[in-house]
Short mmCIF file of C-alpha atoms and ligand atoms in Angstrom, two decimals:
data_model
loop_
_atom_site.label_atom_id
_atom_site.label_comp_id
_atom_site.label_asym_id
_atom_site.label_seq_id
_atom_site.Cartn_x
_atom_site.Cartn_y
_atom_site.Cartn_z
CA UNK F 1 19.10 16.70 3.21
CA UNK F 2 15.68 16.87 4.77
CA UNK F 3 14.13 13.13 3.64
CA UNK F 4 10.83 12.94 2.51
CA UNK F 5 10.25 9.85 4.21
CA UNK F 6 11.82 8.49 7.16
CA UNK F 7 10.99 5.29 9.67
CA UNK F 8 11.44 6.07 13.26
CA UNK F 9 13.16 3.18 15.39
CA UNK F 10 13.79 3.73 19.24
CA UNK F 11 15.40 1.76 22.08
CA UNK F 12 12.31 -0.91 22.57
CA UNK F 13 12.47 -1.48 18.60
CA UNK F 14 16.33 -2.57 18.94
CA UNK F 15 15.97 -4.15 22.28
CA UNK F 16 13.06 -6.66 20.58
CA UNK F 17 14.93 -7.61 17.63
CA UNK F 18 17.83 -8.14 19.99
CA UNK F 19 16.01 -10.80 22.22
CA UNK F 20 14.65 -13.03 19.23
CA UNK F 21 18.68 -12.67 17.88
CA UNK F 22 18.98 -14.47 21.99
CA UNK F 23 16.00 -16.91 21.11
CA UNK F 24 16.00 -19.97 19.59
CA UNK F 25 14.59 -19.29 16.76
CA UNK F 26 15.39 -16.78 13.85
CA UNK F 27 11.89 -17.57 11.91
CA UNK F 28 8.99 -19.58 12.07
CA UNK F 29 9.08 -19.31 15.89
CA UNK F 30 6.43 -17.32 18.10
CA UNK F 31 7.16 -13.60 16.83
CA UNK F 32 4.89 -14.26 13.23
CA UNK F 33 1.90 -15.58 14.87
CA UNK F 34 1.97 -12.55 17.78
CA UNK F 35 2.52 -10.06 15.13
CA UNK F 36 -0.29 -11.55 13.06
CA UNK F 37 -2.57 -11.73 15.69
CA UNK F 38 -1.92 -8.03 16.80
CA UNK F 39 -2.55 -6.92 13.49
CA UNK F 40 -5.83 -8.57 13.35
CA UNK F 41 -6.50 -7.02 17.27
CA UNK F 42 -5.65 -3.47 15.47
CA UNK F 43 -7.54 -3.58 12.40
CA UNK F 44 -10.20 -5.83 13.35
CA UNK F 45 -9.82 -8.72 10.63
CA UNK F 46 -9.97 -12.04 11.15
CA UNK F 47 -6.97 -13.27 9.61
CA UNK F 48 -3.40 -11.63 9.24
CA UNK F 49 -0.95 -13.55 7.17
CA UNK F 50 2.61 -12.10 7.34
CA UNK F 51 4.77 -11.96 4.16
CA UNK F 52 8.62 -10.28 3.31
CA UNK F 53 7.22 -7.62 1.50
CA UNK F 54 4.29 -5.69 0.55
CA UNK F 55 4.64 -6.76 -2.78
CA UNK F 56 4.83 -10.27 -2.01
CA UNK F 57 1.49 -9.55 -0.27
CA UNK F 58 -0.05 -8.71 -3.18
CA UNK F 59 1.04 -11.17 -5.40
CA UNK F 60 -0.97 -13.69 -2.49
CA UNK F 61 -4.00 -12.01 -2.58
CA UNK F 62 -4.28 -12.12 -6.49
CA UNK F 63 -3.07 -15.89 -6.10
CA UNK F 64 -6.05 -16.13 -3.43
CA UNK F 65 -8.42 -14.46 -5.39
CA UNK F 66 -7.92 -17.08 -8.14
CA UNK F 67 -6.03 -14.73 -10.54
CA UNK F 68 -4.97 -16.34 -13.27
CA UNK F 69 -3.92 -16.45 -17.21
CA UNK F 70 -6.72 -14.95 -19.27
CA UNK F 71 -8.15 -13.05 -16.47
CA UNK F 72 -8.23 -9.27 -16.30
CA UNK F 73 -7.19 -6.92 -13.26
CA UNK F 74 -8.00 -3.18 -12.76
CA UNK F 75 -6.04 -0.61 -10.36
CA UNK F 76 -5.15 2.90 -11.08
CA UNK F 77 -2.32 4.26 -13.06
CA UNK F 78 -1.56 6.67 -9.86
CA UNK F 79 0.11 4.13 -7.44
CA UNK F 80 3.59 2.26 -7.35
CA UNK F 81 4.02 -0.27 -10.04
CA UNK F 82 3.35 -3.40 -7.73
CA UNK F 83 -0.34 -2.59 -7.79
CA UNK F 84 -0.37 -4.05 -10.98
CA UNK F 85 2.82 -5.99 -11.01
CA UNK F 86 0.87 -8.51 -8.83
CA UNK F 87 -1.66 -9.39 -11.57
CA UNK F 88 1.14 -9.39 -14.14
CA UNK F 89 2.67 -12.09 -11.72
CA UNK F 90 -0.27 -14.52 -12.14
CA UNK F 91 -0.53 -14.55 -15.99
CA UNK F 92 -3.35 -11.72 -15.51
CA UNK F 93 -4.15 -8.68 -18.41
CA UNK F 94 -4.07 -5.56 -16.42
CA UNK F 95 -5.67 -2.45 -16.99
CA UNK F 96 -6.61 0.93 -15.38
CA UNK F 97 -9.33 3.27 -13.99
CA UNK F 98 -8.24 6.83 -13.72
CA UNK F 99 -8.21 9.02 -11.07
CA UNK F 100 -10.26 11.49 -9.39
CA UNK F 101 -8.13 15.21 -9.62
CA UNK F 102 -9.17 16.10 -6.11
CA UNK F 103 -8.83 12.83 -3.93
CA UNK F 104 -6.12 11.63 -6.30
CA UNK F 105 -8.03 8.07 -5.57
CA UNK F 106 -9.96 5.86 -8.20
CA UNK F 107 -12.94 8.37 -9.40
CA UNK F 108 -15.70 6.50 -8.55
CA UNK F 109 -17.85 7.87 -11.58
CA UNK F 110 -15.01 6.95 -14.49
CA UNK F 111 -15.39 3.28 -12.48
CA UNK F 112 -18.74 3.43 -13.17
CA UNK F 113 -18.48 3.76 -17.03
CA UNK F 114 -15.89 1.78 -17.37
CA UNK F 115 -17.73 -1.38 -15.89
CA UNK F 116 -21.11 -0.63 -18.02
CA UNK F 117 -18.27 -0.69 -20.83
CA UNK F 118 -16.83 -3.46 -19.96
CA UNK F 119 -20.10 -5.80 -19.55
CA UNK F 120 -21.07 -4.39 -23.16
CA UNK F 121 -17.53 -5.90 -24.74
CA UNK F 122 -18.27 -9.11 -22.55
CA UNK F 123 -14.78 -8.63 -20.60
CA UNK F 124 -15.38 -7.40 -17.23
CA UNK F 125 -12.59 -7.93 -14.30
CA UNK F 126 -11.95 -11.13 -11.98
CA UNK F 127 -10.45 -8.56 -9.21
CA UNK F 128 -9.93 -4.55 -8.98
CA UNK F 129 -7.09 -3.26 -6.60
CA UNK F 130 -7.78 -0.20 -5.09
CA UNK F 131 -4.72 2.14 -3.62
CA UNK F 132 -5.87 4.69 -0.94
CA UNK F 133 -3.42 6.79 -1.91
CA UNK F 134 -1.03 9.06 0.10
CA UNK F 135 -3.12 7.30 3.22
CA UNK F 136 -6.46 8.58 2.43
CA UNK F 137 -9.22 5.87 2.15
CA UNK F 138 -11.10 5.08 -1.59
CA UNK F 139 -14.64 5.56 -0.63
CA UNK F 140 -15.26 1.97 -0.56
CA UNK F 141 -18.56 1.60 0.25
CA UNK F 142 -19.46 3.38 -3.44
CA UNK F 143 -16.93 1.43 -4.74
CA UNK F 144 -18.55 -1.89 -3.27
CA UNK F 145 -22.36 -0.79 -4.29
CA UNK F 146 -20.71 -0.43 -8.29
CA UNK F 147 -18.49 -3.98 -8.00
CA UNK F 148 -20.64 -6.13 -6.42
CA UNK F 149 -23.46 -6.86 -9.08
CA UNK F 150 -20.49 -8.07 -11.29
CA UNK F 151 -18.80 -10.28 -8.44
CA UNK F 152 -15.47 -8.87 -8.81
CA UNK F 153 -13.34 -9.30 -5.78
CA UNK F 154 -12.34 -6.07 -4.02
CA UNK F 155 -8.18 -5.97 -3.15
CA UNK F 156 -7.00 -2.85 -1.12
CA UNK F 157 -3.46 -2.45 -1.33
CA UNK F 158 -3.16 -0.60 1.67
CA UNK F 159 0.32 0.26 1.35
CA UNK F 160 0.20 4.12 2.40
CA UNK F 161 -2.97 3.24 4.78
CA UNK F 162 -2.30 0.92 7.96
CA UNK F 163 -3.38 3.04 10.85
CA UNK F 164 -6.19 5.38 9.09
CA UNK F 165 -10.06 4.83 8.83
CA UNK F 166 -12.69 5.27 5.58
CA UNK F 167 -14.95 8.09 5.76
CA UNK F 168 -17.39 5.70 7.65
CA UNK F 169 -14.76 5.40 10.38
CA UNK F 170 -13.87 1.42 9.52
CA UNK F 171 -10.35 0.96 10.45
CA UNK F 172 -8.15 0.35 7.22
CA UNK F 173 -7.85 -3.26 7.14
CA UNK F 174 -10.83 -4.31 8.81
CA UNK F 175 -11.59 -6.03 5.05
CA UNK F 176 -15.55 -4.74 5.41
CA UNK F 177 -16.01 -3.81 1.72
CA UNK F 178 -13.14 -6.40 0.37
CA UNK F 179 -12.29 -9.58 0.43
CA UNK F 180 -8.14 -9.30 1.43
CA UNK F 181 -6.23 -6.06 2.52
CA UNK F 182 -2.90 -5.71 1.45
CA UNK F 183 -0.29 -3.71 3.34
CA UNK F 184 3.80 -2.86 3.50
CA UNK F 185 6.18 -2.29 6.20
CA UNK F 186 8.83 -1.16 4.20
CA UNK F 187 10.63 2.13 6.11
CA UNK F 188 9.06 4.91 5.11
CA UNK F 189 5.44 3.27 6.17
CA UNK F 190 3.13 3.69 8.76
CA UNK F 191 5.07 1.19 10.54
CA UNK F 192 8.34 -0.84 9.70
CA UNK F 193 9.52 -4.27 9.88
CA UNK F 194 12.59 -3.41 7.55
CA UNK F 195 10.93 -5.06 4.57
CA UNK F 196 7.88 -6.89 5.50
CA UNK F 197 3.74 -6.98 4.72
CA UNK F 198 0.55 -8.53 5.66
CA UNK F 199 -2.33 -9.80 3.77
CA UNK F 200 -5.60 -9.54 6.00
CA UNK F 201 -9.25 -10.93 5.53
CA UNK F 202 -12.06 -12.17 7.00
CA UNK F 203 -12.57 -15.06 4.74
CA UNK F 204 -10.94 -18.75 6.05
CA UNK F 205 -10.74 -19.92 2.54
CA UNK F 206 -8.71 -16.81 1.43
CA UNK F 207 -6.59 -17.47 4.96
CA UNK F 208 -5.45 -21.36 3.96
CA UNK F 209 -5.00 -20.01 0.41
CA UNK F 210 -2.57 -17.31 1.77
CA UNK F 211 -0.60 -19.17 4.03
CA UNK F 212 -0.17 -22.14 1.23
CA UNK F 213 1.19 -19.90 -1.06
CA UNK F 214 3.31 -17.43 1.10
CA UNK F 215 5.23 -21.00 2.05
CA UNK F 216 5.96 -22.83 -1.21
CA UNK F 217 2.57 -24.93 -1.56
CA UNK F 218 3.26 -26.83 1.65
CA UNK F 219 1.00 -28.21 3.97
CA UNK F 220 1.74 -30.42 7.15
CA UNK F 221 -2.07 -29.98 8.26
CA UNK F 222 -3.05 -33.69 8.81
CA UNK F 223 -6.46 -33.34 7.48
CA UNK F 224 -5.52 -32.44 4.17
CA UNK F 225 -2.29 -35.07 3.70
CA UNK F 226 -2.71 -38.21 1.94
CA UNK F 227 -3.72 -40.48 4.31
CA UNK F 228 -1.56 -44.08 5.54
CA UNK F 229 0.86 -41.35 6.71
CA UNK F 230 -0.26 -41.03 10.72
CA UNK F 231 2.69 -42.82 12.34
CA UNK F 232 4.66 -40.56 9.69
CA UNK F 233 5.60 -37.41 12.37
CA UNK F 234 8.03 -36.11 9.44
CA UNK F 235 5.50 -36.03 6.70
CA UNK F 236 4.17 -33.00 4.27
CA UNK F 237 3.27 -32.51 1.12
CA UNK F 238 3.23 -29.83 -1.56
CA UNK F 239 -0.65 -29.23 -3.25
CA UNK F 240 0.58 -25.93 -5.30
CA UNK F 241 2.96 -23.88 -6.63
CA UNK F 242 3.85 -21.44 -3.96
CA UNK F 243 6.80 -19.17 -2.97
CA UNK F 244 8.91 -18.66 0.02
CA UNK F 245 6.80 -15.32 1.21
CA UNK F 246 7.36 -15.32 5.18
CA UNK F 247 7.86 -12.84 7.64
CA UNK F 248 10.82 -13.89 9.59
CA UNK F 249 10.65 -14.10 13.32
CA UNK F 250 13.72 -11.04 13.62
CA UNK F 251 11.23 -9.03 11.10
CA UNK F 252 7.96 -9.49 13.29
CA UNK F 253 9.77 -8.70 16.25
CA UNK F 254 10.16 -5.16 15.20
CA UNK F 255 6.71 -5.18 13.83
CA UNK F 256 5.37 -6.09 17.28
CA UNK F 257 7.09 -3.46 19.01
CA UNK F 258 6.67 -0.83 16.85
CA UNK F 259 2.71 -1.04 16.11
CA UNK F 260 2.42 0.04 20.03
CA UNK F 261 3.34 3.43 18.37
CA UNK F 262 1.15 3.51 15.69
CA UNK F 263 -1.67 5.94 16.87
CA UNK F 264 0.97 7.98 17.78
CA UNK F 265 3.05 7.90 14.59
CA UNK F 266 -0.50 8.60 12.81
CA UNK F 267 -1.29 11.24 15.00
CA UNK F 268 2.14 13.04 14.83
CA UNK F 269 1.47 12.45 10.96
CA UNK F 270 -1.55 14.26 10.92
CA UNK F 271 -0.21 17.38 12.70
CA UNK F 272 2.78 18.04 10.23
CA UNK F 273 -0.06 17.53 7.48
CA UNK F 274 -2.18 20.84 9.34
CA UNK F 275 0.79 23.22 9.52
CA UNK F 276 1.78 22.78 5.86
CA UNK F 277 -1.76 23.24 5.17
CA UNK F 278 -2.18 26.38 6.80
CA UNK F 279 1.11 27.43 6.00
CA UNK F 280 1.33 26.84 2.35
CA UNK F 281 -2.58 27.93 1.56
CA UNK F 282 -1.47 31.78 0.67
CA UNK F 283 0.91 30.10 -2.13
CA UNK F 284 0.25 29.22 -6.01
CA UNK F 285 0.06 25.75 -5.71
CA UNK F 286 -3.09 22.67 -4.82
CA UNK F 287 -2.57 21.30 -1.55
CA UNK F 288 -3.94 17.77 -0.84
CA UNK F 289 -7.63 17.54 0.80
CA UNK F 290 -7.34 17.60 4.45
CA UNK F 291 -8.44 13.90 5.16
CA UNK F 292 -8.38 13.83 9.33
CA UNK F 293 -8.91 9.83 8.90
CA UNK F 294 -6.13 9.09 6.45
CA UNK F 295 -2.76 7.63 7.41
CA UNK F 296 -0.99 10.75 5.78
CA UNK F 297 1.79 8.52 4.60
CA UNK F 298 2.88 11.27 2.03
CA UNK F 299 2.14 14.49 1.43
CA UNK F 300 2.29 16.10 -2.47
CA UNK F 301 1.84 19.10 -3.48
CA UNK F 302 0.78 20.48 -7.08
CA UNK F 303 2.41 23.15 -8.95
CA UNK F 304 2.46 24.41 -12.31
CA UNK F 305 3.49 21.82 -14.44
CA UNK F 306 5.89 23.90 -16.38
CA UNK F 307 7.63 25.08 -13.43
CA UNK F 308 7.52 21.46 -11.67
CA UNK F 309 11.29 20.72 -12.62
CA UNK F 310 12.61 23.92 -11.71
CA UNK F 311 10.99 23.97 -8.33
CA UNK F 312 11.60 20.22 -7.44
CA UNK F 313 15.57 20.75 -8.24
CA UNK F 314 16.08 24.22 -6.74
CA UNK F 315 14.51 22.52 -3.64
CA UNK F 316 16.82 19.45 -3.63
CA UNK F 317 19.65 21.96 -3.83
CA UNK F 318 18.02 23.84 -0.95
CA UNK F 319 18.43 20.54 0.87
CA UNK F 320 14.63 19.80 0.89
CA UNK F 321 14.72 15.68 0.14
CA UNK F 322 11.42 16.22 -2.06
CA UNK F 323 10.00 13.44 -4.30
CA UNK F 324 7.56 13.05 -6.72
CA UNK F 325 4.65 9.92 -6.49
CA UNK F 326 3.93 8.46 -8.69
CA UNK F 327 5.02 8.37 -12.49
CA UNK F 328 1.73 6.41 -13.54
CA UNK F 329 2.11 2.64 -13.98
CA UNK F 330 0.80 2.40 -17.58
CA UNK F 331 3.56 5.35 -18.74
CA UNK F 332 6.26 2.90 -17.76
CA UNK F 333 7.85 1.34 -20.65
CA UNK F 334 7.23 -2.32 -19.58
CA UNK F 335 3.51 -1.51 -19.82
CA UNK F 336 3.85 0.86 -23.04
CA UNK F 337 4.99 -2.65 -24.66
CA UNK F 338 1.48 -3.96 -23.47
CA UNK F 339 -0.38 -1.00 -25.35
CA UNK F 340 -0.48 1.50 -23.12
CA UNK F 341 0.01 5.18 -24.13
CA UNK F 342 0.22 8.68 -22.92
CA UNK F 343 -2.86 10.13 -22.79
CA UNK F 344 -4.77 7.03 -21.62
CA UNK F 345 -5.96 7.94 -18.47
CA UNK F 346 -5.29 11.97 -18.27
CA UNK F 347 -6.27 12.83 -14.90
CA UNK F 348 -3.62 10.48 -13.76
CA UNK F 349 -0.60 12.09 -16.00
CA UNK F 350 -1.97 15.58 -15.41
CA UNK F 351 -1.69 15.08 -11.22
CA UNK F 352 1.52 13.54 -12.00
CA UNK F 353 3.00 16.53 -14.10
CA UNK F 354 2.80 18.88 -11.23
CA UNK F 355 3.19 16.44 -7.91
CA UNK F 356 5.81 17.37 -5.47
CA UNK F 357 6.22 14.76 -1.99
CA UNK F 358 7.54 16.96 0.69
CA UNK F 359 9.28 15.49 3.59
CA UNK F 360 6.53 13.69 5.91
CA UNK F 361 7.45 11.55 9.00
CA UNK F 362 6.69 11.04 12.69
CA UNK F 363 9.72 12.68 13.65
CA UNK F 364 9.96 15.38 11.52
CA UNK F 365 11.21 17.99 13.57
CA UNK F 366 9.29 21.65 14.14
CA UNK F 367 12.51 23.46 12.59
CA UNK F 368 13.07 21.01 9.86
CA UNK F 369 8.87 21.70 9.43
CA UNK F 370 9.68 25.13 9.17
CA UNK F 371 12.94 25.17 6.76
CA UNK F 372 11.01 23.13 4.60
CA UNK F 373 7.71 25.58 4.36
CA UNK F 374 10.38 28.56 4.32
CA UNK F 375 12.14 27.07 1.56
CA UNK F 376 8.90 26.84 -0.43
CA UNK F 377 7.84 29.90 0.21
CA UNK F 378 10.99 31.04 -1.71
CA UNK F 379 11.02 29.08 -4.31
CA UNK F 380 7.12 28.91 -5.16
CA UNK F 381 5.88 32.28 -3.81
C1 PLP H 401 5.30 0.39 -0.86
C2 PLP H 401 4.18 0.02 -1.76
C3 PLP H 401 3.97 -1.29 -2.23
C4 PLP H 401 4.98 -2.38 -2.07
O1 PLP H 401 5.37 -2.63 -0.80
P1 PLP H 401 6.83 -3.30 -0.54
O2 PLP H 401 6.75 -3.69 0.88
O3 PLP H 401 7.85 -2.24 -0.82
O4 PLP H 401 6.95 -4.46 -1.46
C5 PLP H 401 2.81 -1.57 -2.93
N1 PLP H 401 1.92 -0.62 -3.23
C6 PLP H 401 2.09 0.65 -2.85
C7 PLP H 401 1.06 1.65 -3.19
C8 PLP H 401 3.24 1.02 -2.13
O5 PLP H 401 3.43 2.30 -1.79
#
């Protein structure tokens, strides 16, 4: 089976994970704050704080952002379910803004009516978390202009994004429309640390907030202990409820080597997305927009919905590891308990109906590129 999604780890990757396993330490030693710093070198933020998992990630930035019971969150429906899971995490009503049918992103315009909604019921959101879906960047500038008069604090979960720019050519992850970035290194990412993610932001506030929470409420910084405790070298003390979040030092390791790659993986990326464009544009089906500064984590194609079954199993059989992303959040029965139905946000449920992921990953192989488009060609022409 030809995977849809597949990390790519070579001799440098093992070889670094290999020398911390020789090092003193396992975590909390000097890999974290190299990979952190190398992140912020990449994206151009000012602050990286590592955490085990994407997810994690985001639950910091809503604690950061001041998320909390009573408050409301928006994201879209089209994204995996820790987009809103986060705000769920922090006590936090969730709800949705639907799509945009041809960058499969938040639609800038429903945004817009939804806020001048919102301010007329008197409930407008503390935070929105935007997904640049598939790898291609939210037009966050627009996004920014509608937001800001309302002072609610931009998240981008980044998860499908870490190497590709906005249409104004900022880096994803350079924070310049929001306060915190949120991104994953799980496998089949731009780059992996096994599990892994990073929170980044310009903001020092957001920064302490981050790194208090990722590591259970704990500070050891002397300016903020209780003081009589100087001659006290073993001293710390917990100001929050926080979680055990870090990165460990075996985790960033691989990070650091493999984000030497990562124009490379992006580029190689980019190529595969071109010849499935030109080589699937004869057939009945919507291709994705040709975004030359997204990340093209995934690429999904649309077909009839009525056929969508057929075609996704005869091309499993055919060996072609095809997926579909993503079931929207608010169909999931966890969030139909919360009053969510089918039909809420249609653009959403009408992309999903028809998505297909084909297989997308640095090394893809030319052949395997070509059984796959072959394959289709069968089955869909
Ligand atoms: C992968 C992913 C996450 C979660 O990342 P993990 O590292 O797996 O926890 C969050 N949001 C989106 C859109 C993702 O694709």
């Amino acid at each position: 089976m030809i995977p849809y999604g597949k990390h790519s780890v070579d001799e440098a990757d093992i070889q670094a994970v290999v020398d911390v396993l020789q090092n003193q330490f396992l975590t909390q030693g000097q890999q974290v704050p190299a990979f952190e710093q190398r992140l912020c070198d990449y994206t151009g933020a000012k602050a990286a704080v590592a955490c085990n998992s994407g997810t994690s990630g985001l639950h910091l930035a809503c604690l950061a952002a001041g998320v909390t019971a009573g408050d409301l969150v928006w994201t879209v429906p089209n994204s995996f379910a820790a987009s809103a899971n986060a705000a769920r995490y922090c006590g936090a009503d969730v709800d949705f803004v639907d799509i945009d049918p041809q960058t499969r992103n938040l639609c800038v315009a429903a945004l817009e009516e939804k806020l001048q909604q919102a301010q007329r019921r008197g409930r407008l959101p503390k935070a929105l978390v935007v997904v640049h879906f598939a790898g291609s960047s939210c037009d966050m500038k627009a996004i920014a202009q509608l937001t800001a008069p309302y002072h609610i604090l931009l998240i981008e979960d980044a998860a499908h994004a870490l190497g590709g720019k906005d249409s104004e050519g900022n880096r994803v992850g350079a924070c310049r429309y929001s306060a915190m970035t949120v991104t994953s290194f799980h496998p089949v990412k731009s780059i992996t640390t096994a599990e892994g993610g990073v929170v980044l932001t310009n903001n020092p506030i957001y920064e302490t907030s981050l790194r208090l929470h990722a590591s259970h409420g704990i500070t050891k910084d002397p300016a903020k202990l209780p003081t009589g405790h100087a001659n006290e070298p073993w001293f710390y003390a917990q100001q929050t409820l926080g979680f055990n979040y870090r990165l460990s030092d075996l985790h960033a390791a691989l990070g650091l080597a493999q984000i030497k790659r990562i124009d490379t993986f992006i580029a190689k990326r980019l190529d595969k997305a071109k010849r499935y464009d030109e080589a699937l544009s004869a057939l009945p089906l919507k291709r994705p927009l040709l975004d030359e500064n997204s990340a093209w984590h995934l690429y999904m194609i649309e077909v009839a919905p009525q056929q969508r079954t057929h075609i996704f199993n005869t091309l499993r059989a055919k060996g072609i590891g095809v997926n579909v992303h993503y079931i929207p959040i608010h169909l999931h029965p966890y969030y139909r308990e919360l009053g969510f139905a089918p039909g809420d946000f249609p653009h959403s449920e009408q992309y999903y109906k028809g998505a297909i992921t084909l297989p997308l990953y640095p090394d893809l192989s030319v052949e395997n590129q070509e059984q796959v488009i072959a394959t289709i060609r069968e089955v869909v022409g």
